[in-house]
Amino acid sequence: MSRVTISLLLVAVAGFASSDTEVLVNEELAIPSLFSPTRYLMVRPVSNPSEKIRVSTGVSLVDVDFQESANTATLGGWLQLEWLDQRVSWSGGNVTNTRVNPANIWSPDLTVYDRLPVTANWVLPMPAVVYRNGKVLNVPPVSFTVRCQRRQTDTQDRVTCPFKLGSWTHSVEEMELVLKSKTISTDEMINNGRWTVESTSLAYKERQYDCCEEMYGHIQGEIVLKPQLS
């Protein structure tokens, strides 16, 4: 075989190798390898069992439907959740992020403790965004009903609607809830006529329950409504 022929073969092999490399950085082909079918998804994505996983948490409010006869309010909006999962990080290539089904990765087991009824579905599962450094961003729409307290005087009429958001199984030693803000975002709030939001608040709290020795953290939210002037 001549040197010319060998050189042409080497060039051809290099060309095929280059094409394969481009294929491997294609999002559809490269990302599925990150999600092991044998991984136990309930295990927190930490390198040491004593390490806490930090879940950055925000709440946005879009709609409040206050039922005066029942003193309940249905709150609609979305959560903003971020955490780090090195098990789904990657390096190299031109893919910087992708979308995944949250059911295929670890996700915080957050719930609204005092929603009505307790068994009601309140989260609409939506794709999460996973970044190459392992950051996961999940912004699911939510809708839940809570009890409210109405205070009426000759000069004032106010409705306070509290709610409690926290992990169902993870203690403060395992999961740390970090507030993005001390208030609920109302930037996308829809005007629904009779009532309007006067103020909102979010606060992180911890407590112990009868069932368990550990302390559990939760986010205490509160929405105060006032009559909307015509």
PDB file of C-alpha atoms in Angstrom:
ATOM      1  CA  MET A   1       0.000   0.000   0.000  1.00  0.00           C
ATOM      2  CA  SER A   2       1.439   3.364  -0.996  1.00  0.00           C
ATOM      3  CA  ARG A   3       2.036   6.281   1.359  1.00  0.00           C
ATOM      4  CA  VAL A   4      -0.578   8.286  -0.540  1.00  0.00           C
ATOM      5  CA  THR A   5      -3.219   5.608   0.052  1.00  0.00           C
ATOM      6  CA  ILE A   6      -2.365   5.390   3.774  1.00  0.00           C
ATOM      7  CA  SER A   7      -2.604   9.181   4.112  1.00  0.00           C
ATOM      8  CA  LEU A   8      -6.025   9.216   2.453  1.00  0.00           C
ATOM      9  CA  LEU A   9      -7.253   6.486   4.808  1.00  0.00           C
ATOM     10  CA  LEU A  10      -6.044   8.417   7.851  1.00  0.00           C
ATOM     11  CA  VAL A  11      -7.842  11.536   6.649  1.00  0.00           C
ATOM     12  CA  ALA A  12     -11.045   9.540   6.139  1.00  0.00           C
ATOM     13  CA  VAL A  13     -10.822   7.996   9.632  1.00  0.00           C
ATOM     14  CA  ALA A  14     -10.225  11.436  11.152  1.00  0.00           C
ATOM     15  CA  GLY A  15     -13.297  12.719   9.336  1.00  0.00           C
ATOM     16  CA  PHE A  16     -15.496   9.952  10.704  1.00  0.00           C
ATOM     17  CA  ALA A  17     -14.137  10.516  14.205  1.00  0.00           C
ATOM     18  CA  SER A  18     -14.972  14.211  13.946  1.00  0.00           C
ATOM     19  CA  SER A  19     -18.542  13.408  12.877  1.00  0.00           C
ATOM     20  CA  ASP A  20     -18.976  10.988  15.796  1.00  0.00           C
ATOM     21  CA  THR A  21     -17.762  13.638  18.217  1.00  0.00           C
ATOM     22  CA  GLU A  22     -20.348  16.085  16.920  1.00  0.00           C
ATOM     23  CA  VAL A  23     -23.057  13.446  17.343  1.00  0.00           C
ATOM     24  CA  LEU A  24     -22.013  12.754  20.938  1.00  0.00           C
ATOM     25  CA  VAL A  25     -22.554  16.343  21.941  1.00  0.00           C
ATOM     26  CA  ASN A  26     -26.046  16.291  20.454  1.00  0.00           C
ATOM     27  CA  GLU A  27     -28.520  16.863  23.291  1.00  0.00           C
ATOM     28  CA  GLU A  28     -30.781  13.950  22.415  1.00  0.00           C
ATOM     29  CA  LEU A  29     -27.937  11.400  22.354  1.00  0.00           C
ATOM     30  CA  ALA A  30     -25.659  12.650  25.112  1.00  0.00           C
ATOM     31  CA  ILE A  31     -28.074  13.443  27.930  1.00  0.00           C
ATOM     32  CA  PRO A  32     -29.855  10.072  28.446  1.00  0.00           C
ATOM     33  CA  SER A  33     -26.571   8.540  29.642  1.00  0.00           C
ATOM     34  CA  LEU A  34     -26.809  10.741  32.745  1.00  0.00           C
ATOM     35  CA  PHE A  35     -29.913   9.009  34.039  1.00  0.00           C
ATOM     36  CA  SER A  36     -29.147   5.538  35.318  1.00  0.00           C
ATOM     37  CA  PRO A  37     -32.162   3.176  35.288  1.00  0.00           C
ATOM     38  CA  THR A  38     -30.787   1.500  38.429  1.00  0.00           C
ATOM     39  CA  ARG A  39     -30.430   4.701  40.498  1.00  0.00           C
ATOM     40  CA  TYR A  40     -32.670   4.894  43.534  1.00  0.00           C
ATOM     41  CA  LEU A  41     -34.325   8.248  43.017  1.00  0.00           C
ATOM     42  CA  MET A  42     -35.406   8.702  46.637  1.00  0.00           C
ATOM     43  CA  VAL A  43     -31.781   8.966  47.794  1.00  0.00           C
ATOM     44  CA  ARG A  44     -30.619  12.561  48.174  1.00  0.00           C
ATOM     45  CA  PRO A  45     -27.907  13.596  45.682  1.00  0.00           C
ATOM     46  CA  VAL A  46     -25.168  14.229  48.256  1.00  0.00           C
ATOM     47  CA  SER A  47     -21.658  12.774  48.482  1.00  0.00           C
ATOM     48  CA  ASN A  48     -21.853  12.281  52.254  1.00  0.00           C
ATOM     49  CA  PRO A  49     -24.965  11.116  54.176  1.00  0.00           C
ATOM     50  CA  SER A  50     -24.352  13.813  56.795  1.00  0.00           C
ATOM     51  CA  GLU A  51     -24.438  16.543  54.144  1.00  0.00           C
ATOM     52  CA  LYS A  52     -27.566  18.691  53.752  1.00  0.00           C
ATOM     53  CA  ILE A  53     -29.074  19.358  50.366  1.00  0.00           C
ATOM     54  CA  ARG A  54     -30.010  23.003  49.899  1.00  0.00           C
ATOM     55  CA  VAL A  55     -33.275  23.699  48.102  1.00  0.00           C
ATOM     56  CA  SER A  56     -33.742  27.336  47.127  1.00  0.00           C
ATOM     57  CA  THR A  57     -37.473  28.052  47.243  1.00  0.00           C
ATOM     58  CA  GLY A  58     -39.658  30.857  45.934  1.00  0.00           C
ATOM     59  CA  VAL A  59     -43.417  31.279  45.516  1.00  0.00           C
ATOM     60  CA  SER A  60     -45.265  33.286  42.869  1.00  0.00           C
ATOM     61  CA  LEU A  61     -48.967  34.093  43.101  1.00  0.00           C
ATOM     62  CA  VAL A  62     -51.138  34.478  39.997  1.00  0.00           C
ATOM     63  CA  ASP A  63     -54.696  34.210  41.307  1.00  0.00           C
ATOM     64  CA  VAL A  64     -56.617  34.173  44.602  1.00  0.00           C
ATOM     65  CA  ASP A  65     -60.215  32.983  44.684  1.00  0.00           C
ATOM     66  CA  PHE A  66     -61.653  33.786  48.129  1.00  0.00           C
ATOM     67  CA  GLN A  67     -64.935  32.074  49.009  1.00  0.00           C
ATOM     68  CA  GLU A  68     -66.588  34.313  51.595  1.00  0.00           C
ATOM     69  CA  SER A  69     -69.218  31.778  52.632  1.00  0.00           C
ATOM     70  CA  ALA A  70     -66.636  29.116  53.482  1.00  0.00           C
ATOM     71  CA  ASN A  71     -63.734  31.357  54.513  1.00  0.00           C
ATOM     72  CA  THR A  72     -61.409  29.486  52.167  1.00  0.00           C
ATOM     73  CA  ALA A  73     -59.172  30.655  49.349  1.00  0.00           C
ATOM     74  CA  THR A  74     -57.817  28.809  46.346  1.00  0.00           C
ATOM     75  CA  LEU A  75     -54.319  30.033  45.550  1.00  0.00           C
ATOM     76  CA  GLY A  76     -52.884  29.601  42.067  1.00  0.00           C
ATOM     77  CA  GLY A  77     -49.328  30.249  40.966  1.00  0.00           C
ATOM     78  CA  TRP A  78     -46.044  28.395  40.812  1.00  0.00           C
ATOM     79  CA  LEU A  79     -43.052  27.375  42.898  1.00  0.00           C
ATOM     80  CA  GLN A  80     -39.440  28.170  41.985  1.00  0.00           C
ATOM     81  CA  LEU A  81     -37.168  25.371  43.169  1.00  0.00           C
ATOM     82  CA  GLU A  82     -33.412  25.047  42.640  1.00  0.00           C
ATOM     83  CA  TRP A  83     -30.924  22.493  43.926  1.00  0.00           C
ATOM     84  CA  LEU A  84     -27.609  20.912  42.941  1.00  0.00           C
ATOM     85  CA  ASP A  85     -27.353  17.293  41.764  1.00  0.00           C
ATOM     86  CA  GLN A  86     -23.837  16.343  40.687  1.00  0.00           C
ATOM     87  CA  ARG A  87     -25.121  12.987  39.489  1.00  0.00           C
ATOM     88  CA  VAL A  88     -26.667  14.691  36.451  1.00  0.00           C
ATOM     89  CA  SER A  89     -23.785  17.058  35.675  1.00  0.00           C
ATOM     90  CA  TRP A  90     -21.582  16.694  32.610  1.00  0.00           C
ATOM     91  CA  SER A  91     -18.565  18.317  30.988  1.00  0.00           C
ATOM     92  CA  GLY A  92     -17.470  18.973  27.432  1.00  0.00           C
ATOM     93  CA  GLY A  93     -19.544  19.378  24.312  1.00  0.00           C
ATOM     94  CA  ASN A  94     -21.777  22.252  23.356  1.00  0.00           C
ATOM     95  CA  VAL A  95     -24.847  21.212  25.366  1.00  0.00           C
ATOM     96  CA  THR A  96     -25.220  23.581  28.340  1.00  0.00           C
ATOM     97  CA  ASN A  97     -28.658  22.504  29.589  1.00  0.00           C
ATOM     98  CA  THR A  98     -31.543  20.190  28.828  1.00  0.00           C
ATOM     99  CA  ARG A  99     -35.102  19.435  29.945  1.00  0.00           C
ATOM    100  CA  VAL A 100     -36.004  16.305  31.895  1.00  0.00           C
ATOM    101  CA  ASN A 101     -39.027  14.732  33.508  1.00  0.00           C
ATOM    102  CA  PRO A 102     -38.738  15.386  37.281  1.00  0.00           C
ATOM    103  CA  ALA A 103     -39.827  11.785  37.821  1.00  0.00           C
ATOM    104  CA  ASN A 104     -36.469  10.685  36.382  1.00  0.00           C
ATOM    105  CA  ILE A 105     -34.339  12.593  38.910  1.00  0.00           C
ATOM    106  CA  TRP A 106     -34.348  13.256  42.633  1.00  0.00           C
ATOM    107  CA  SER A 107     -36.805  16.008  43.581  1.00  0.00           C
ATOM    108  CA  PRO A 108     -37.665  17.508  46.984  1.00  0.00           C
ATOM    109  CA  ASP A 109     -40.790  15.973  48.510  1.00  0.00           C
ATOM    110  CA  LEU A 110     -42.460  19.288  49.297  1.00  0.00           C
ATOM    111  CA  THR A 111     -46.124  19.512  50.177  1.00  0.00           C
ATOM    112  CA  VAL A 112     -48.595  22.046  51.543  1.00  0.00           C
ATOM    113  CA  TYR A 113     -49.452  20.561  54.940  1.00  0.00           C
ATOM    114  CA  ASP A 114     -52.693  22.439  55.502  1.00  0.00           C
ATOM    115  CA  ARG A 115     -54.292  22.317  52.065  1.00  0.00           C
ATOM    116  CA  LEU A 116     -57.944  21.283  51.700  1.00  0.00           C
ATOM    117  CA  PRO A 117     -58.460  18.434  51.310  1.00  0.00           C
ATOM    118  CA  VAL A 118     -55.082  17.012  52.316  1.00  0.00           C
ATOM    119  CA  THR A 119     -55.273  14.345  49.611  1.00  0.00           C
ATOM    120  CA  ALA A 120     -55.952  16.819  46.796  1.00  0.00           C
ATOM    121  CA  ASN A 121     -53.531  17.034  43.894  1.00  0.00           C
ATOM    122  CA  TRP A 122     -51.903  20.445  44.009  1.00  0.00           C
ATOM    123  CA  VAL A 123     -48.854  20.328  41.707  1.00  0.00           C
ATOM    124  CA  LEU A 124     -48.886  20.088  37.913  1.00  0.00           C
ATOM    125  CA  PRO A 125     -45.706  18.186  36.928  1.00  0.00           C
ATOM    126  CA  MET A 126     -43.678  20.072  34.334  1.00  0.00           C
ATOM    127  CA  PRO A 127     -40.212  19.486  32.824  1.00  0.00           C
ATOM    128  CA  ALA A 128     -37.243  20.598  34.895  1.00  0.00           C
ATOM    129  CA  VAL A 129     -34.171  22.291  33.413  1.00  0.00           C
ATOM    130  CA  VAL A 130     -30.850  20.598  34.191  1.00  0.00           C
ATOM    131  CA  TYR A 131     -27.605  22.527  33.635  1.00  0.00           C
ATOM    132  CA  ARG A 132     -24.192  21.057  32.921  1.00  0.00           C
ATOM    133  CA  ASN A 133     -22.927  21.902  36.439  1.00  0.00           C
ATOM    134  CA  GLY A 134     -25.754  19.811  37.946  1.00  0.00           C
ATOM    135  CA  LYS A 135     -28.057  22.689  38.862  1.00  0.00           C
ATOM    136  CA  VAL A 136     -31.715  21.723  38.593  1.00  0.00           C
ATOM    137  CA  LEU A 137     -34.446  24.328  38.094  1.00  0.00           C
ATOM    138  CA  ASN A 138     -38.043  23.221  38.531  1.00  0.00           C
ATOM    139  CA  VAL A 139     -40.948  25.705  38.280  1.00  0.00           C
ATOM    140  CA  PRO A 140     -44.177  23.700  38.594  1.00  0.00           C
ATOM    141  CA  PRO A 141     -47.611  25.365  38.504  1.00  0.00           C
ATOM    142  CA  VAL A 142     -49.554  24.864  41.744  1.00  0.00           C
ATOM    143  CA  SER A 143     -53.121  25.335  42.942  1.00  0.00           C
ATOM    144  CA  PHE A 144     -54.367  24.608  46.451  1.00  0.00           C
ATOM    145  CA  THR A 145     -57.112  25.649  48.850  1.00  0.00           C
ATOM    146  CA  VAL A 146     -56.521  26.816  52.426  1.00  0.00           C
ATOM    147  CA  ARG A 147     -58.624  28.121  55.291  1.00  0.00           C
ATOM    148  CA  CYS A 148     -58.648  31.859  55.932  1.00  0.00           C
ATOM    149  CA  GLN A 149     -59.562  34.132  58.831  1.00  0.00           C
ATOM    150  CA  ARG A 150     -61.662  37.239  58.235  1.00  0.00           C
ATOM    151  CA  ARG A 151     -61.498  40.253  60.552  1.00  0.00           C
ATOM    152  CA  GLN A 152     -64.197  42.890  60.127  1.00  0.00           C
ATOM    153  CA  THR A 153     -64.550  46.174  61.972  1.00  0.00           C
ATOM    154  CA  ASP A 154     -66.371  49.415  61.249  1.00  0.00           C
ATOM    155  CA  THR A 155     -63.337  50.728  59.399  1.00  0.00           C
ATOM    156  CA  GLN A 156     -61.521  47.656  58.196  1.00  0.00           C
ATOM    157  CA  ASP A 157     -62.159  44.345  56.448  1.00  0.00           C
ATOM    158  CA  ARG A 158     -59.205  41.976  56.076  1.00  0.00           C
ATOM    159  CA  VAL A 159     -58.760  38.296  55.215  1.00  0.00           C
ATOM    160  CA  THR A 160     -55.623  36.380  56.254  1.00  0.00           C
ATOM    161  CA  CYS A 161     -54.812  33.130  54.450  1.00  0.00           C
ATOM    162  CA  PRO A 162     -51.842  31.180  55.872  1.00  0.00           C
ATOM    163  CA  PHE A 163     -50.217  28.069  54.414  1.00  0.00           C
ATOM    164  CA  LYS A 164     -47.368  25.768  55.411  1.00  0.00           C
ATOM    165  CA  LEU A 165     -44.941  24.345  52.814  1.00  0.00           C
ATOM    166  CA  GLY A 166     -42.321  21.767  53.761  1.00  0.00           C
ATOM    167  CA  SER A 167     -40.712  18.395  53.176  1.00  0.00           C
ATOM    168  CA  TRP A 168     -42.785  15.371  54.082  1.00  0.00           C
ATOM    169  CA  THR A 169     -39.865  13.128  55.134  1.00  0.00           C
ATOM    170  CA  HIS A 170     -36.595  15.105  55.306  1.00  0.00           C
ATOM    171  CA  SER A 171     -35.500  16.619  58.605  1.00  0.00           C
ATOM    172  CA  VAL A 172     -33.420  19.787  58.949  1.00  0.00           C
ATOM    173  CA  GLU A 173     -30.337  17.560  59.094  1.00  0.00           C
ATOM    174  CA  GLU A 174     -31.059  16.295  55.581  1.00  0.00           C
ATOM    175  CA  MET A 175     -32.659  19.185  53.690  1.00  0.00           C
ATOM    176  CA  GLU A 176     -32.246  22.931  54.046  1.00  0.00           C
ATOM    177  CA  LEU A 177     -35.000  25.142  52.658  1.00  0.00           C
ATOM    178  CA  VAL A 178     -33.556  28.501  51.624  1.00  0.00           C
ATOM    179  CA  LEU A 179     -35.934  31.345  50.837  1.00  0.00           C
ATOM    180  CA  LYS A 180     -35.390  33.279  47.617  1.00  0.00           C
ATOM    181  CA  SER A 181     -37.417  36.130  49.124  1.00  0.00           C
ATOM    182  CA  LYS A 182     -39.328  36.939  52.291  1.00  0.00           C
ATOM    183  CA  THR A 183     -42.398  37.799  50.252  1.00  0.00           C
ATOM    184  CA  ILE A 184     -44.538  36.056  47.636  1.00  0.00           C
ATOM    185  CA  SER A 185     -44.117  37.468  44.150  1.00  0.00           C
ATOM    186  CA  THR A 186     -47.302  39.061  42.802  1.00  0.00           C
ATOM    187  CA  ASP A 187     -45.785  40.395  39.572  1.00  0.00           C
ATOM    188  CA  GLU A 188     -48.069  38.156  37.493  1.00  0.00           C
ATOM    189  CA  MET A 189     -51.147  38.637  39.668  1.00  0.00           C
ATOM    190  CA  ILE A 190     -54.506  38.659  37.888  1.00  0.00           C
ATOM    191  CA  ASN A 191     -57.182  41.126  39.003  1.00  0.00           C
ATOM    192  CA  ASN A 192     -60.201  39.057  40.047  1.00  0.00           C
ATOM    193  CA  GLY A 193     -62.559  41.831  41.136  1.00  0.00           C
ATOM    194  CA  ARG A 194     -63.863  41.594  44.711  1.00  0.00           C
ATOM    195  CA  TRP A 195     -60.579  41.181  46.616  1.00  0.00           C
ATOM    196  CA  THR A 196     -57.004  42.286  46.125  1.00  0.00           C
ATOM    197  CA  VAL A 197     -53.726  41.310  47.808  1.00  0.00           C
ATOM    198  CA  GLU A 198     -52.623  43.800  50.459  1.00  0.00           C
ATOM    199  CA  SER A 199     -49.468  42.013  51.630  1.00  0.00           C
ATOM    200  CA  THR A 200     -47.628  38.685  51.586  1.00  0.00           C
ATOM    201  CA  SER A 201     -44.904  37.100  53.678  1.00  0.00           C
ATOM    202  CA  LEU A 202     -42.699  34.008  53.755  1.00  0.00           C
ATOM    203  CA  ALA A 203     -40.722  32.850  56.795  1.00  0.00           C
ATOM    204  CA  TYR A 204     -38.603  29.789  57.489  1.00  0.00           C
ATOM    205  CA  LYS A 205     -39.478  27.901  60.690  1.00  0.00           C
ATOM    206  CA  GLU A 206     -38.591  24.631  62.405  1.00  0.00           C
ATOM    207  CA  ARG A 207     -40.549  22.383  64.731  1.00  0.00           C
ATOM    208  CA  GLN A 208     -40.694  18.883  66.149  1.00  0.00           C
ATOM    209  CA  TYR A 209     -43.665  16.572  65.622  1.00  0.00           C
ATOM    210  CA  ASP A 210     -45.028  13.825  67.850  1.00  0.00           C
ATOM    211  CA  CYS A 211     -44.039  11.162  65.342  1.00  0.00           C
ATOM    212  CA  CYS A 212     -40.341  11.872  65.231  1.00  0.00           C
ATOM    213  CA  GLU A 213     -37.277  12.913  67.208  1.00  0.00           C
ATOM    214  CA  GLU A 214     -35.836  15.136  64.449  1.00  0.00           C
ATOM    215  CA  MET A 215     -36.661  18.760  63.781  1.00  0.00           C
ATOM    216  CA  TYR A 216     -38.408  19.528  60.494  1.00  0.00           C
ATOM    217  CA  GLY A 217     -38.209  22.782  58.576  1.00  0.00           C
ATOM    218  CA  HIS A 218     -41.031  24.457  56.703  1.00  0.00           C
ATOM    219  CA  ILE A 219     -41.911  27.718  55.008  1.00  0.00           C
ATOM    220  CA  GLN A 220     -44.777  29.603  56.604  1.00  0.00           C
ATOM    221  CA  GLY A 221     -46.601  31.676  54.033  1.00  0.00           C
ATOM    222  CA  GLU A 222     -49.279  34.287  54.550  1.00  0.00           C
ATOM    223  CA  ILE A 223     -51.465  36.296  52.180  1.00  0.00           C
ATOM    224  CA  VAL A 224     -53.571  39.219  53.414  1.00  0.00           C
ATOM    225  CA  LEU A 225     -56.525  40.310  51.262  1.00  0.00           C
ATOM    226  CA  LYS A 226     -58.518  43.519  51.355  1.00  0.00           C
ATOM    227  CA  PRO A 227     -61.659  44.608  49.469  1.00  0.00           C
ATOM    228  CA  GLN A 228     -60.862  46.117  46.125  1.00  0.00           C
ATOM    229  CA  LEU A 229     -62.144  49.620  45.679  1.00  0.00           C
ATOM    230  CA  SER A 230     -64.547  50.021  42.796  1.00  0.00           C
TER     231      SER A 230
END
